[in-house]
Amino acid sequence: MQKEADMDQLHKFIQICQRHRLKITPQRVAIYQNLLGMNTHPTADAVYQILRKEYPHISFDAVNRTLLTFTEIGVSDVVEIFSGAKRFDTDLTPHHHLHCLKCGNVYDFHSETYDNLTVPKGIQQQFQVVSKRVILKGFCRKCQNENPQKRSETAESRGG
Ligand SMILES: [Zn+2]
Ligand SMILES: [Zn+2]
């Protein structure tokens, strides 16, 4: 079952595909819908693993190429990742990211304060800024729970 907002985005997706003369195949729609439904900014492989259950003959290459095409026509974005596989984002509205250093997941968050950050003057002269995003790095709740911090042990072993 689809949320109304998702249906709206699907409708926009189809319009953009048409504008770019991109054939709307069931696979492309399925890839887009799955991408919409995953809020962890999945890698091409994660999307492929889900898609192949529905389309056993689809190849990783086809999924990967489709995701890159989506980015080219502007229906999704590639997340700023400095190592490892590309991750994809269907939320094109201004938002910011939390990068978990352990599981590698990227979570969205919203902040008007961050949206309104101004670019320093010196930067404006040498670099044409087209978008801004704040990235916070750390550990997500799940990873914090898996890895309880041993505070007391290290602190108390000193002395003598
Ligand atoms: Zn994590
Ligand atoms: Zn995002």
PDB file of N, CA, C and O in Angstrom, residues 84-138:
ATOM      1  N   GLY A  84      33.458   3.599  -0.263  1.00  0.00           N
ATOM      2  CA  GLY A  84      32.417   2.588  -0.427  1.00  0.00           C
ATOM      3  C   GLY A  84      31.468   2.924  -1.560  1.00  0.00           C
ATOM      4  O   GLY A  84      31.701   3.845  -2.345  1.00  0.00           O
ATOM      5  N   ALA A  85      30.383   2.157  -1.629  1.00  0.00           N
ATOM      6  CA  ALA A  85      29.462   2.245  -2.759  1.00  0.00           C
ATOM      7  C   ALA A  85      28.617   3.513  -2.687  1.00  0.00           C
ATOM      8  O   ALA A  85      28.368   4.051  -1.615  1.00  0.00           O
ATOM      9  N   LYS A  86      28.184   3.956  -3.861  1.00  0.00           N
ATOM     10  CA  LYS A  86      27.263   5.091  -3.948  1.00  0.00           C
ATOM     11  C   LYS A  86      25.965   4.764  -3.222  1.00  0.00           C
ATOM     12  O   LYS A  86      25.508   3.634  -3.222  1.00  0.00           O
ATOM     13  N   ARG A  87      25.338   5.797  -2.655  1.00  0.00           N
ATOM     14  CA  ARG A  87      24.025   5.632  -2.041  1.00  0.00           C
ATOM     15  C   ARG A  87      23.076   6.639  -2.669  1.00  0.00           C
ATOM     16  O   ARG A  87      23.490   7.721  -3.061  1.00  0.00           O
ATOM     17  N   PHE A  88      21.810   6.246  -2.736  1.00  0.00           N
ATOM     18  CA  PHE A  88      20.841   7.058  -3.467  1.00  0.00           C
ATOM     19  C   PHE A  88      19.764   7.615  -2.551  1.00  0.00           C
ATOM     20  O   PHE A  88      19.391   7.000  -1.562  1.00  0.00           O
ATOM     21  N   ASP A  89      19.287   8.789  -2.906  1.00  0.00           N
ATOM     22  CA  ASP A  89      18.342   9.536  -2.084  1.00  0.00           C
ATOM     23  C   ASP A  89      17.226  10.066  -2.983  1.00  0.00           C
ATOM     24  O   ASP A  89      17.506  10.712  -3.993  1.00  0.00           O
ATOM     25  N   THR A  90      15.979   9.784  -2.634  1.00  0.00           N
ATOM     26  CA  THR A  90      14.878  10.308  -3.455  1.00  0.00           C
ATOM     27  C   THR A  90      14.314  11.610  -2.896  1.00  0.00           C
ATOM     28  O   THR A  90      13.464  12.231  -3.518  1.00  0.00           O
ATOM     29  N   ASP A  91      14.776  11.982  -1.710  1.00  0.00           N
ATOM     30  CA  ASP A  91      14.278  13.222  -1.108  1.00  0.00           C
ATOM     31  C   ASP A  91      15.110  14.388  -1.634  1.00  0.00           C
ATOM     32  O   ASP A  91      16.265  14.563  -1.252  1.00  0.00           O
ATOM     33  N   LEU A  92      14.515  15.170  -2.526  1.00  0.00           N
ATOM     34  CA  LEU A  92      15.268  16.248  -3.160  1.00  0.00           C
ATOM     35  C   LEU A  92      15.002  17.595  -2.497  1.00  0.00           C
ATOM     36  O   LEU A  92      15.483  18.618  -2.952  1.00  0.00           O
ATOM     37  N   THR A  93      14.220  17.592  -1.414  1.00  0.00           N
ATOM     38  CA  THR A  93      13.978  18.835  -0.689  1.00  0.00           C
ATOM     39  C   THR A  93      15.168  19.088   0.238  1.00  0.00           C
ATOM     40  O   THR A  93      15.906  18.152   0.563  1.00  0.00           O
ATOM     41  N   PRO A  94      15.365  20.348   0.661  1.00  0.00           N
ATOM     42  CA  PRO A  94      16.528  20.626   1.515  1.00  0.00           C
ATOM     43  C   PRO A  94      16.465  19.795   2.796  1.00  0.00           C
ATOM     44  O   PRO A  94      15.462  19.798   3.494  1.00  0.00           O
ATOM     45  N   HIS A  95      17.510  19.048   3.043  1.00  0.00           N
ATOM     46  CA  HIS A  95      17.612  18.320   4.304  1.00  0.00           C
ATOM     47  C   HIS A  95      19.068  17.988   4.564  1.00  0.00           C
ATOM     48  O   HIS A  95      19.917  18.178   3.697  1.00  0.00           O
ATOM     49  N   HIS A  96      19.331  17.485   5.744  1.00  0.00           N
ATOM     50  CA  HIS A  96      20.710  17.247   6.168  1.00  0.00           C
ATOM     51  C   HIS A  96      20.884  15.780   6.535  1.00  0.00           C
ATOM     52  O   HIS A  96      19.909  15.049   6.648  1.00  0.00           O
ATOM     53  N   HIS A  97      22.128  15.377   6.707  1.00  0.00           N
ATOM     54  CA  HIS A  97      22.401  13.947   6.875  1.00  0.00           C
ATOM     55  C   HIS A  97      23.170  13.627   8.138  1.00  0.00           C
ATOM     56  O   HIS A  97      24.080  14.363   8.526  1.00  0.00           O
ATOM     57  N   LEU A  98      22.812  12.493   8.720  1.00  0.00           N
ATOM     58  CA  LEU A  98      23.579  11.906   9.806  1.00  0.00           C
ATOM     59  C   LEU A  98      24.279  10.679   9.220  1.00  0.00           C
ATOM     60  O   LEU A  98      23.621   9.796   8.691  1.00  0.00           O
ATOM     61  N   HIS A  99      25.597  10.640   9.293  1.00  0.00           N
ATOM     62  CA  HIS A  99      26.338   9.485   8.788  1.00  0.00           C
ATOM     63  C   HIS A  99      26.753   8.617   9.967  1.00  0.00           C
ATOM     64  O   HIS A  99      27.476   9.080  10.849  1.00  0.00           O
ATOM     65  N   CYS A 100      26.309   7.375   9.971  1.00  0.00           N
ATOM     66  CA  CYS A 100      26.758   6.479  11.033  1.00  0.00           C
ATOM     67  C   CYS A 100      28.095   5.871  10.622  1.00  0.00           C
ATOM     68  O   CYS A 100      28.224   5.276   9.559  1.00  0.00           O
ATOM     69  N   LEU A 101      29.082   6.026  11.504  1.00  0.00           N
ATOM     70  CA  LEU A 101      30.431   5.563  11.181  1.00  0.00           C
ATOM     71  C   LEU A 101      30.559   4.052  11.321  1.00  0.00           C
ATOM     72  O   LEU A 101      31.532   3.471  10.859  1.00  0.00           O
ATOM     73  N   LYS A 102      29.567   3.431  11.962  1.00  0.00           N
ATOM     74  CA  LYS A 102      29.677   1.990  12.151  1.00  0.00           C
ATOM     75  C   LYS A 102      28.933   1.204  11.072  1.00  0.00           C
ATOM     76  O   LYS A 102      29.526   0.401  10.373  1.00  0.00           O
ATOM     77  N   CYS A 103      27.622   1.445  10.926  1.00  0.00           N
ATOM     78  CA  CYS A 103      26.852   0.663   9.947  1.00  0.00           C
ATOM     79  C   CYS A 103      26.854   1.323   8.574  1.00  0.00           C
ATOM     80  O   CYS A 103      26.443   0.712   7.600  1.00  0.00           O
ATOM     81  N   GLY A 104      27.302   2.563   8.496  1.00  0.00           N
ATOM     82  CA  GLY A 104      27.387   3.234   7.207  1.00  0.00           C
ATOM     83  C   GLY A 104      26.065   3.805   6.728  1.00  0.00           C
ATOM     84  O   GLY A 104      25.998   4.364   5.642  1.00  0.00           O
ATOM     85  N   ASN A 105      24.990   3.644   7.524  1.00  0.00           N
ATOM     86  CA  ASN A 105      23.708   4.196   7.107  1.00  0.00           C
ATOM     87  C   ASN A 105      23.719   5.716   7.155  1.00  0.00           C
ATOM     88  O   ASN A 105      24.457   6.321   7.935  1.00  0.00           O
ATOM     89  N   VAL A 106      22.894   6.289   6.304  1.00  0.00           N
ATOM     90  CA  VAL A 106      22.766   7.737   6.241  1.00  0.00           C
ATOM     91  C   VAL A 106      21.323   8.080   6.571  1.00  0.00           C
ATOM     92  O   VAL A 106      20.409   7.571   5.935  1.00  0.00           O
ATOM     93  N   TYR A 107      21.118   8.889   7.604  1.00  0.00           N
ATOM     94  CA  TYR A 107      19.779   9.247   8.039  1.00  0.00           C
ATOM     95  C   TYR A 107      19.518  10.715   7.734  1.00  0.00           C
ATOM     96  O   TYR A 107      20.432  11.539   7.783  1.00  0.00           O
ATOM     97  N   ASP A 108      18.248  11.020   7.444  1.00  0.00           N
ATOM     98  CA  ASP A 108      17.862  12.400   7.165  1.00  0.00           C
ATOM     99  C   ASP A 108      17.511  13.134   8.451  1.00  0.00           C
ATOM    100  O   ASP A 108      16.987  12.534   9.384  1.00  0.00           O
ATOM    101  N   PHE A 109      17.779  14.421   8.470  1.00  0.00           N
ATOM    102  CA  PHE A 109      17.178  15.253   9.506  1.00  0.00           C
ATOM    103  C   PHE A 109      16.932  16.639   8.935  1.00  0.00           C
ATOM    104  O   PHE A 109      17.501  17.012   7.905  1.00  0.00           O
ATOM    105  N   HIS A 110      16.035  17.353   9.589  1.00  0.00           N
ATOM    106  CA  HIS A 110      15.661  18.679   9.106  1.00  0.00           C
ATOM    107  C   HIS A 110      16.030  19.723  10.139  1.00  0.00           C
ATOM    108  O   HIS A 110      15.914  19.489  11.340  1.00  0.00           O
ATOM    109  N   SER A 111      16.503  20.860   9.680  1.00  0.00           N
ATOM    110  CA  SER A 111      16.837  21.961  10.571  1.00  0.00           C
ATOM    111  C   SER A 111      16.786  23.257   9.787  1.00  0.00           C
ATOM    112  O   SER A 111      17.501  23.420   8.795  1.00  0.00           O
ATOM    113  N   GLU A 112      15.899  24.138  10.217  1.00  0.00           N
ATOM    114  CA  GLU A 112      15.793  25.420   9.526  1.00  0.00           C
ATOM    115  C   GLU A 112      17.064  26.243   9.713  1.00  0.00           C
ATOM    116  O   GLU A 112      17.492  26.952   8.809  1.00  0.00           O
ATOM    117  N   THR A 113      17.656  26.116  10.889  1.00  0.00           N
ATOM    118  CA  THR A 113      18.896  26.841  11.158  1.00  0.00           C
ATOM    119  C   THR A 113      19.963  26.451  10.139  1.00  0.00           C
ATOM    120  O   THR A 113      20.648  27.300   9.578  1.00  0.00           O
ATOM    121  N   TYR A 114      20.089  25.157   9.896  1.00  0.00           N
ATOM    122  CA  TYR A 114      21.090  24.691   8.935  1.00  0.00           C
ATOM    123  C   TYR A 114      20.706  25.079   7.507  1.00  0.00           C
ATOM    124  O   TYR A 114      21.562  25.411   6.695  1.00  0.00           O
ATOM    125  N   ASP A 115      19.411  25.031   7.197  1.00  0.00           N
ATOM    126  CA  ASP A 115      18.964  25.423   5.855  1.00  0.00           C
ATOM    127  C   ASP A 115      19.402  26.855   5.537  1.00  0.00           C
ATOM    128  O   ASP A 115      19.704  27.184   4.405  1.00  0.00           O
ATOM    129  N   ASN A 116      19.414  27.679   6.599  1.00  0.00           N
ATOM    130  CA  ASN A 116      19.678  29.104   6.396  1.00  0.00           C
ATOM    131  C   ASN A 116      21.141  29.494   6.556  1.00  0.00           C
ATOM    132  O   ASN A 116      21.464  30.677   6.587  1.00  0.00           O
ATOM    133  N   LEU A 117      22.017  28.521   6.667  1.00  0.00           N
ATOM    134  CA  LEU A 117      23.447  28.844   6.783  1.00  0.00           C
ATOM    135  C   LEU A 117      23.888  29.630   5.550  1.00  0.00           C
ATOM    136  O   LEU A 117      23.529  29.292   4.431  1.00  0.00           O
ATOM    137  N   THR A 118      24.671  30.674   5.779  1.00  0.00           N
ATOM    138  CA  THR A 118      25.143  31.447   4.632  1.00  0.00           C
ATOM    139  C   THR A 118      26.570  31.030   4.280  1.00  0.00           C
ATOM    140  O   THR A 118      27.343  30.628   5.140  1.00  0.00           O
ATOM    141  N   VAL A 119      26.865  31.133   3.013  1.00  0.00           N
ATOM    142  CA  VAL A 119      28.190  30.768   2.522  1.00  0.00           C
ATOM    143  C   VAL A 119      29.158  31.918   2.834  1.00  0.00           C
ATOM    144  O   VAL A 119      28.847  33.073   2.538  1.00  0.00           O
ATOM    145  N   PRO A 120      30.313  31.625   3.434  1.00  0.00           N
ATOM    146  CA  PRO A 120      31.275  32.693   3.728  1.00  0.00           C
ATOM    147  C   PRO A 120      31.665  33.456   2.459  1.00  0.00           C
ATOM    148  O   PRO A 120      31.777  32.864   1.383  1.00  0.00           O
ATOM    149  N   LYS A 121      31.891  34.776   2.621  1.00  0.00           N
ATOM    150  CA  LYS A 121      32.172  35.639   1.459  1.00  0.00           C
ATOM    151  C   LYS A 121      33.346  35.145   0.624  1.00  0.00           C
ATOM    152  O   LYS A 121      33.283  35.112  -0.592  1.00  0.00           O
ATOM    153  N   GLY A 122      34.425  34.766   1.283  1.00  0.00           N
ATOM    154  CA  GLY A 122      35.619  34.306   0.568  1.00  0.00           C
ATOM    155  C   GLY A 122      35.320  33.122  -0.341  1.00  0.00           C
ATOM    156  O   GLY A 122      35.898  32.977  -1.417  1.00  0.00           O
ATOM    157  N   ILE A 123      34.412  32.270   0.098  1.00  0.00           N
ATOM    158  CA  ILE A 123      34.054  31.083  -0.674  1.00  0.00           C
ATOM    159  C   ILE A 123      33.247  31.497  -1.905  1.00  0.00           C
ATOM    160  O   ILE A 123      33.478  31.012  -3.009  1.00  0.00           O
ATOM    161  N   GLN A 124      32.320  32.416  -1.696  1.00  0.00           N
ATOM    162  CA  GLN A 124      31.451  32.839  -2.786  1.00  0.00           C
ATOM    163  C   GLN A 124      32.249  33.334  -3.993  1.00  0.00           C
ATOM    164  O   GLN A 124      31.810  33.206  -5.127  1.00  0.00           O
ATOM    165  N   GLN A 125      33.431  33.924  -3.717  1.00  0.00           N
ATOM    166  CA  GLN A 125      34.215  34.477  -4.813  1.00  0.00           C
ATOM    167  C   GLN A 125      34.914  33.397  -5.633  1.00  0.00           C
ATOM    168  O   GLN A 125      35.168  33.563  -6.809  1.00  0.00           O
ATOM    169  N   GLN A 126      35.257  32.289  -4.998  1.00  0.00           N
ATOM    170  CA  GLN A 126      36.035  31.290  -5.740  1.00  0.00           C
ATOM    171  C   GLN A 126      35.255  30.033  -6.071  1.00  0.00           C
ATOM    172  O   GLN A 126      35.727  29.185  -6.826  1.00  0.00           O
ATOM    173  N   PHE A 127      34.052  29.913  -5.524  1.00  0.00           N
ATOM    174  CA  PHE A 127      33.320  28.672  -5.727  1.00  0.00           C
ATOM    175  C   PHE A 127      31.839  28.973  -5.895  1.00  0.00           C
ATOM    176  O   PHE A 127      31.240  29.647  -5.059  1.00  0.00           O
ATOM    177  N   GLN A 128      31.266  28.493  -6.992  1.00  0.00           N
ATOM    178  CA  GLN A 128      29.847  28.731  -7.219  1.00  0.00           C
ATOM    179  C   GLN A 128      29.043  27.644  -6.522  1.00  0.00           C
ATOM    180  O   GLN A 128      29.013  26.493  -6.960  1.00  0.00           O
ATOM    181  N   VAL A 129      28.441  28.013  -5.405  1.00  0.00           N
ATOM    182  CA  VAL A 129      27.708  27.043  -4.600  1.00  0.00           C
ATOM    183  C   VAL A 129      26.323  26.811  -5.196  1.00  0.00           C
ATOM    184  O   VAL A 129      25.590  27.758  -5.461  1.00  0.00           O
ATOM    185  N   VAL A 130      25.975  25.555  -5.423  1.00  0.00           N
ATOM    186  CA  VAL A 130      24.636  25.253  -5.943  1.00  0.00           C
ATOM    187  C   VAL A 130      23.745  24.591  -4.886  1.00  0.00           C
ATOM    188  O   VAL A 130      22.525  24.611  -4.991  1.00  0.00           O
ATOM    189  N   SER A 131      24.355  23.994  -3.873  1.00  0.00           N
ATOM    190  CA  SER A 131      23.541  23.447  -2.796  1.00  0.00           C
ATOM    191  C   SER A 131      24.373  23.328  -1.529  1.00  0.00           C
ATOM    192  O   SER A 131      25.608  23.347  -1.581  1.00  0.00           O
ATOM    193  N   LYS A 132      23.670  23.243  -0.407  1.00  0.00           N
ATOM    194  CA  LYS A 132      24.336  23.159   0.891  1.00  0.00           C
ATOM    195  C   LYS A 132      23.729  22.012   1.682  1.00  0.00           C
ATOM    196  O   LYS A 132      22.526  21.779   1.606  1.00  0.00           O
ATOM    197  N   ARG A 133      24.570  21.320   2.410  1.00  0.00           N
ATOM    198  CA  ARG A 133      24.051  20.260   3.272  1.00  0.00           C
ATOM    199  C   ARG A 133      24.997  20.096   4.454  1.00  0.00           C
ATOM    200  O   ARG A 133      26.211  20.114   4.282  1.00  0.00           O
ATOM    201  N   VAL A 134      24.413  19.977   5.633  1.00  0.00           N
ATOM    202  CA  VAL A 134      25.235  19.751   6.820  1.00  0.00           C
ATOM    203  C   VAL A 134      25.295  18.249   7.084  1.00  0.00           C
ATOM    204  O   VAL A 134      24.282  17.551   7.015  1.00  0.00           O
ATOM    205  N   ILE A 135      26.491  17.749   7.338  1.00  0.00           N
ATOM    206  CA  ILE A 135      26.677  16.324   7.617  1.00  0.00           C
ATOM    207  C   ILE A 135      27.182  16.166   9.034  1.00  0.00           C
ATOM    208  O   ILE A 135      28.192  16.770   9.411  1.00  0.00           O
ATOM    209  N   LEU A 136      26.470  15.394   9.831  1.00  0.00           N
ATOM    210  CA  LEU A 136      26.925  15.081  11.177  1.00  0.00           C
ATOM    211  C   LEU A 136      27.347  13.620  11.190  1.00  0.00           C
ATOM    212  O   LEU A 136      26.618  12.759  10.713  1.00  0.00           O
ATOM    213  N   LYS A 137      28.548  13.352  11.704  1.00  0.00           N
ATOM    214  CA  LYS A 137      29.035  11.979  11.758  1.00  0.00           C
ATOM    215  C   LYS A 137      29.003  11.467  13.182  1.00  0.00           C
ATOM    216  O   LYS A 137      29.252  12.224  14.121  1.00  0.00           O
ATOM    217  N   GLY A 138      28.687  10.202  13.337  1.00  0.00           N
ATOM    218  CA  GLY A 138      28.642   9.630  14.676  1.00  0.00           C
ATOM    219  C   GLY A 138      28.099   8.229  14.631  1.00  0.00           C
ATOM    220  O   GLY A 138      28.341   7.502  13.662  1.00  0.00           O
TER     221      GLY A 138
END
